[in-house]
Amino acid sequence: MNFKIQTINRHRMTVDGEGVTTLIGLYGCPLQCKYCINQRVLKEAPYKEYTKEELLNVVMQDYCYFVATQGGITFGGGESLLHADAIRDFIGILPEHVNVNVETSLWVEQKSLEELLHLVHQFIIDIKTMNPLIYEAYTKQSNEKVIQNLNYIVKEQMQWKCKIRVPRIPEYNDESDIVNSVSILKNMGFKTIDVFDYIIK
Ligand code: SF4
């Protein structure tokens, strides 16, 4: 299965995982977040297809940096878990000592998460909000799948490999919603939670 890739950004330092990382921006997302810039980016630079071997050639230019800094590859999006099969196959040909991280909203079928949960070094989860009404207003989708996938991570006791990002979303949530989301996530056993401001471009 080929990757559909929007962007490849090399030499990123500690913004998409530990160490030096290469960010692979994958195509496609089931959500319609109000402030998403992806549709505009895609019009300016449509995706290209890569086989796993072609992608390996690109990322291996930075192998020494990855090994020296415990960095690696971060798949972002779009929704990277839509490409779970391709990421699994890619991990299969990747040399040792290169970490693979995945950025996701978790708005995917559970089987996509199951495929990668034990293979990936870190999941960076853009949770939006734990409030179902705000979630639906902002993304145009219910957050039922997200909750189901969070519960699956808890069942597998894999909270330790998740970093959960909780954004302040202008006009959609407020500090009390942030406090509520963080509290629910902590009660589920997630320890690394990053509250941040959405920058609207
Ligand atoms: S989850 Fe991310 S890529 Fe998908 S619509 Fe929302 S902001 Fe855009």
Short mmCIF file of C-alpha atoms and ligand atoms in Angstrom, two decimals:
data_model
loop_
_atom_site.label_atom_id
_atom_site.label_comp_id
_atom_site.label_asym_id
_atom_site.label_seq_id
_atom_site.Cartn_x
_atom_site.Cartn_y
_atom_site.Cartn_z
CA MET A 1 0.00 0.00 0.00
CA ASN A 2 1.41 3.42 -1.00
CA PHE A 3 1.52 6.50 1.20
CA LYS A 4 -0.30 9.66 0.10
CA ILE A 5 1.97 12.40 1.40
CA GLN A 6 1.27 16.14 1.55
CA THR A 7 4.52 17.33 3.11
CA ILE A 8 7.87 16.09 4.40
CA ASN A 9 9.64 18.35 6.93
CA ARG A 10 13.13 17.33 8.06
CA HIS A 11 15.26 18.39 11.02
CA ARG A 12 12.53 19.24 13.47
CA MET A 13 13.73 19.48 17.09
CA THR A 14 11.50 18.14 19.89
CA VAL A 15 8.25 19.51 18.42
CA ASP A 16 6.83 16.22 17.09
CA GLY A 17 8.42 13.77 19.50
CA GLU A 18 11.80 13.33 21.14
CA GLY A 19 15.07 14.30 19.43
CA VAL A 20 15.41 15.20 15.76
CA THR A 21 12.36 14.15 13.77
CA THR A 22 11.14 14.10 10.21
CA LEU A 23 7.45 14.96 9.99
CA ILE A 24 5.52 13.11 7.28
CA GLY A 25 2.19 14.89 6.59
CA LEU A 26 -0.27 12.29 5.33
CA TYR A 27 -3.34 12.97 3.23
CA GLY A 28 -6.97 12.72 4.32
CA CYS A 29 -9.01 13.30 7.47
CA PRO A 30 -12.58 12.38 8.46
CA LEU A 31 -13.06 15.54 10.55
CA GLN A 32 -13.93 19.05 9.46
CA CYS A 33 -12.40 21.23 12.16
CA LYS A 34 -13.34 24.84 11.76
CA TYR A 35 -9.75 26.14 11.93
CA CYS A 36 -8.05 23.39 9.92
CA ILE A 37 -5.61 24.68 7.30
CA ASN A 38 -5.21 21.36 5.49
CA GLN A 39 -7.70 21.92 2.68
CA ARG A 40 -5.95 25.15 1.74
CA VAL A 41 -2.50 23.55 1.95
CA LEU A 42 -3.67 20.71 -0.27
CA LYS A 43 -4.88 23.09 -2.96
CA GLU A 44 -1.46 24.74 -3.01
CA ALA A 45 0.51 21.46 -3.03
CA PRO A 46 -1.50 18.28 -3.76
CA TYR A 47 -0.28 14.99 -2.29
CA LYS A 48 2.33 12.71 -3.87
CA GLU A 49 2.39 8.93 -3.64
CA TYR A 50 5.39 7.09 -2.18
CA THR A 51 6.06 3.40 -1.80
CA LYS A 52 7.45 2.40 1.60
CA GLU A 53 10.86 1.90 -0.02
CA GLU A 54 10.80 5.40 -1.58
CA LEU A 55 9.86 6.92 1.76
CA LEU A 56 12.62 4.95 3.49
CA ASN A 57 15.17 6.44 1.07
CA VAL A 58 14.02 9.95 1.95
CA VAL A 59 14.03 9.53 5.73
CA MET A 60 17.29 7.56 5.96
CA GLN A 61 19.24 10.69 5.00
CA ASP A 62 18.88 11.65 8.66
CA TYR A 63 19.52 8.24 10.21
CA CYS A 64 22.59 9.46 12.15
CA TYR A 65 20.62 12.36 13.65
CA PHE A 66 17.83 10.00 14.68
CA VAL A 67 20.19 7.57 16.39
CA ALA A 68 22.25 10.31 18.09
CA THR A 69 19.18 12.09 19.53
CA GLN A 70 16.73 9.17 19.98
CA GLY A 71 14.57 10.84 17.36
CA GLY A 72 12.87 9.41 14.32
CA ILE A 73 9.82 9.67 12.09
CA THR A 74 6.54 11.30 13.04
CA PHE A 75 3.48 10.64 10.91
CA GLY A 76 1.05 13.56 11.03
CA GLY A 77 -1.88 14.66 8.97
CA GLY A 78 -4.51 14.73 8.08
CA GLU A 79 -5.30 11.66 10.11
CA SER A 80 -2.32 9.33 10.12
CA LEU A 81 -4.21 6.32 11.45
CA LEU A 82 -6.14 6.22 8.15
CA HIS A 83 -2.78 4.90 6.85
CA ALA A 84 -2.27 2.32 9.62
CA ASP A 85 -1.55 -0.56 7.19
CA ALA A 86 1.09 1.45 5.32
CA ILE A 87 2.74 2.64 8.57
CA ARG A 88 2.84 -0.94 9.90
CA ASP A 89 4.55 -2.13 6.68
CA PHE A 90 6.97 0.80 6.81
CA ILE A 91 7.96 0.00 10.40
CA GLY A 92 8.70 -3.51 9.16
CA ILE A 93 11.52 -2.25 6.89
CA LEU A 94 12.85 0.51 9.17
CA PRO A 95 16.26 -0.13 10.81
CA GLU A 96 16.44 -0.41 14.59
CA HIS A 97 16.93 2.67 16.77
CA VAL A 98 14.60 4.89 14.72
CA ASN A 99 11.47 5.80 16.68
CA VAL A 100 8.12 6.09 14.94
CA ASN A 101 5.55 8.50 16.40
CA VAL A 102 1.98 9.02 15.25
CA GLU A 103 -0.13 12.17 15.50
CA THR A 104 -3.83 11.35 15.55
CA SER A 105 -7.24 12.60 16.60
CA LEU A 106 -8.23 8.94 17.34
CA TRP A 107 -11.29 9.45 15.13
CA VAL A 108 -10.75 6.10 13.42
CA GLU A 109 -11.97 2.52 13.60
CA GLN A 110 -10.44 0.71 16.58
CA LYS A 111 -8.73 -1.85 14.33
CA SER A 112 -6.47 0.90 12.94
CA LEU A 113 -5.31 1.73 16.45
CA GLU A 114 -4.94 -1.96 17.32
CA GLU A 115 -2.57 -2.41 14.38
CA LEU A 116 -0.12 0.19 15.65
CA LEU A 117 -0.61 0.53 19.40
CA HIS A 118 2.24 -1.83 20.31
CA LEU A 119 4.55 -0.86 17.40
CA VAL A 120 4.65 2.92 17.72
CA HIS A 121 6.97 4.74 20.14
CA GLN A 122 4.62 7.63 20.98
CA PHE A 123 1.06 8.69 20.13
CA ILE A 124 0.47 12.44 20.06
CA ILE A 125 -3.28 12.74 20.39
CA ASP A 126 -5.16 15.91 19.41
CA ILE A 127 -8.19 15.31 21.60
CA LYS A 128 -9.90 18.70 20.91
CA THR A 129 -12.23 18.44 23.94
CA MET A 130 -13.86 15.68 25.97
CA ASN A 131 -17.20 17.53 25.85
CA PRO A 132 -19.30 15.77 23.16
CA LEU A 133 -21.37 18.84 22.29
CA ILE A 134 -18.37 21.13 21.81
CA TYR A 135 -16.55 18.37 19.90
CA GLU A 136 -19.43 17.97 17.48
CA ALA A 137 -19.85 21.71 16.99
CA TYR A 138 -16.14 22.10 16.18
CA THR A 139 -15.46 18.96 14.09
CA LYS A 140 -18.93 18.15 12.67
CA GLN A 141 -18.58 14.62 14.10
CA SER A 142 -19.50 12.81 17.32
CA ASN A 143 -16.57 11.92 19.61
CA GLU A 144 -17.85 8.38 20.31
CA LYS A 145 -15.04 6.74 18.33
CA VAL A 146 -12.46 8.83 20.18
CA ILE A 147 -13.80 7.72 23.57
CA GLN A 148 -13.90 4.11 22.41
CA ASN A 149 -10.25 4.30 21.34
CA LEU A 150 -9.18 6.01 24.58
CA ASN A 151 -10.87 3.18 26.48
CA TYR A 152 -9.00 0.65 24.35
CA ILE A 153 -5.67 2.34 25.21
CA VAL A 154 -6.63 2.18 28.91
CA LYS A 155 -7.57 -1.49 28.61
CA GLU A 156 -4.15 -2.22 27.06
CA GLN A 157 -2.45 -0.05 29.76
CA MET A 158 -0.67 1.99 27.11
CA GLN A 159 -1.40 5.45 28.52
CA TRP A 160 2.35 5.85 29.18
CA LYS A 161 3.08 6.10 25.44
CA CYS A 162 0.48 8.82 24.82
CA LYS A 163 0.87 12.58 24.89
CA ILE A 164 -2.55 14.20 24.80
CA ARG A 165 -2.94 17.70 23.48
CA VAL A 166 -5.88 19.77 24.75
CA PRO A 167 -6.30 23.00 22.77
CA ARG A 168 -7.89 26.29 23.70
CA ILE A 169 -10.22 26.67 20.70
CA PRO A 170 -11.36 30.27 20.20
CA GLU A 171 -15.15 30.63 20.27
CA TYR A 172 -15.65 26.93 21.09
CA ASN A 173 -14.27 26.17 24.56
CA ASP A 174 -13.13 27.99 27.68
CA GLU A 175 -10.95 27.37 30.74
CA SER A 176 -13.66 25.38 32.55
CA ASP A 177 -13.90 23.03 29.57
CA ILE A 178 -10.11 22.64 29.53
CA VAL A 179 -10.09 21.82 33.26
CA ASN A 180 -12.88 19.30 32.72
CA SER A 181 -11.13 17.58 29.79
CA VAL A 182 -7.82 17.38 31.66
CA SER A 183 -9.56 15.97 34.74
CA ILE A 184 -11.33 13.22 32.75
CA LEU A 185 -8.09 12.27 30.99
CA LYS A 186 -6.11 12.17 34.26
CA ASN A 187 -8.77 9.94 35.79
CA MET A 188 -8.28 7.58 32.85
CA GLY A 189 -4.59 7.33 33.74
CA PHE A 190 -3.09 9.64 31.09
CA LYS A 191 -0.18 11.54 32.63
CA THR A 192 1.30 13.58 29.77
CA ILE A 193 -1.26 16.25 28.90
CA ASP A 194 -0.34 19.41 27.02
CA VAL A 195 -2.74 22.39 27.09
CA PHE A 196 -2.02 24.84 24.29
CA ASP A 197 -3.49 27.70 22.23
CA TYR A 198 -4.68 27.07 18.69
CA ILE A 199 -3.02 29.60 16.42
CA ILE A 200 -5.54 30.49 13.73
CA LYS A 201 -3.87 31.18 10.37
S1 SF4 B 1 -8.23 16.63 12.80
FE1 SF4 B 1 -6.54 17.91 12.11
S2 SF4 B 1 -6.36 17.52 9.91
FE2 SF4 B 1 -8.36 16.75 10.55
S3 SF4 B 1 -9.79 18.42 10.11
FE3 SF4 B 1 -9.13 18.59 12.27
S4 SF4 B 1 -7.36 20.00 12.24
FE4 SF4 B 1 -7.71 19.28 10.13
#
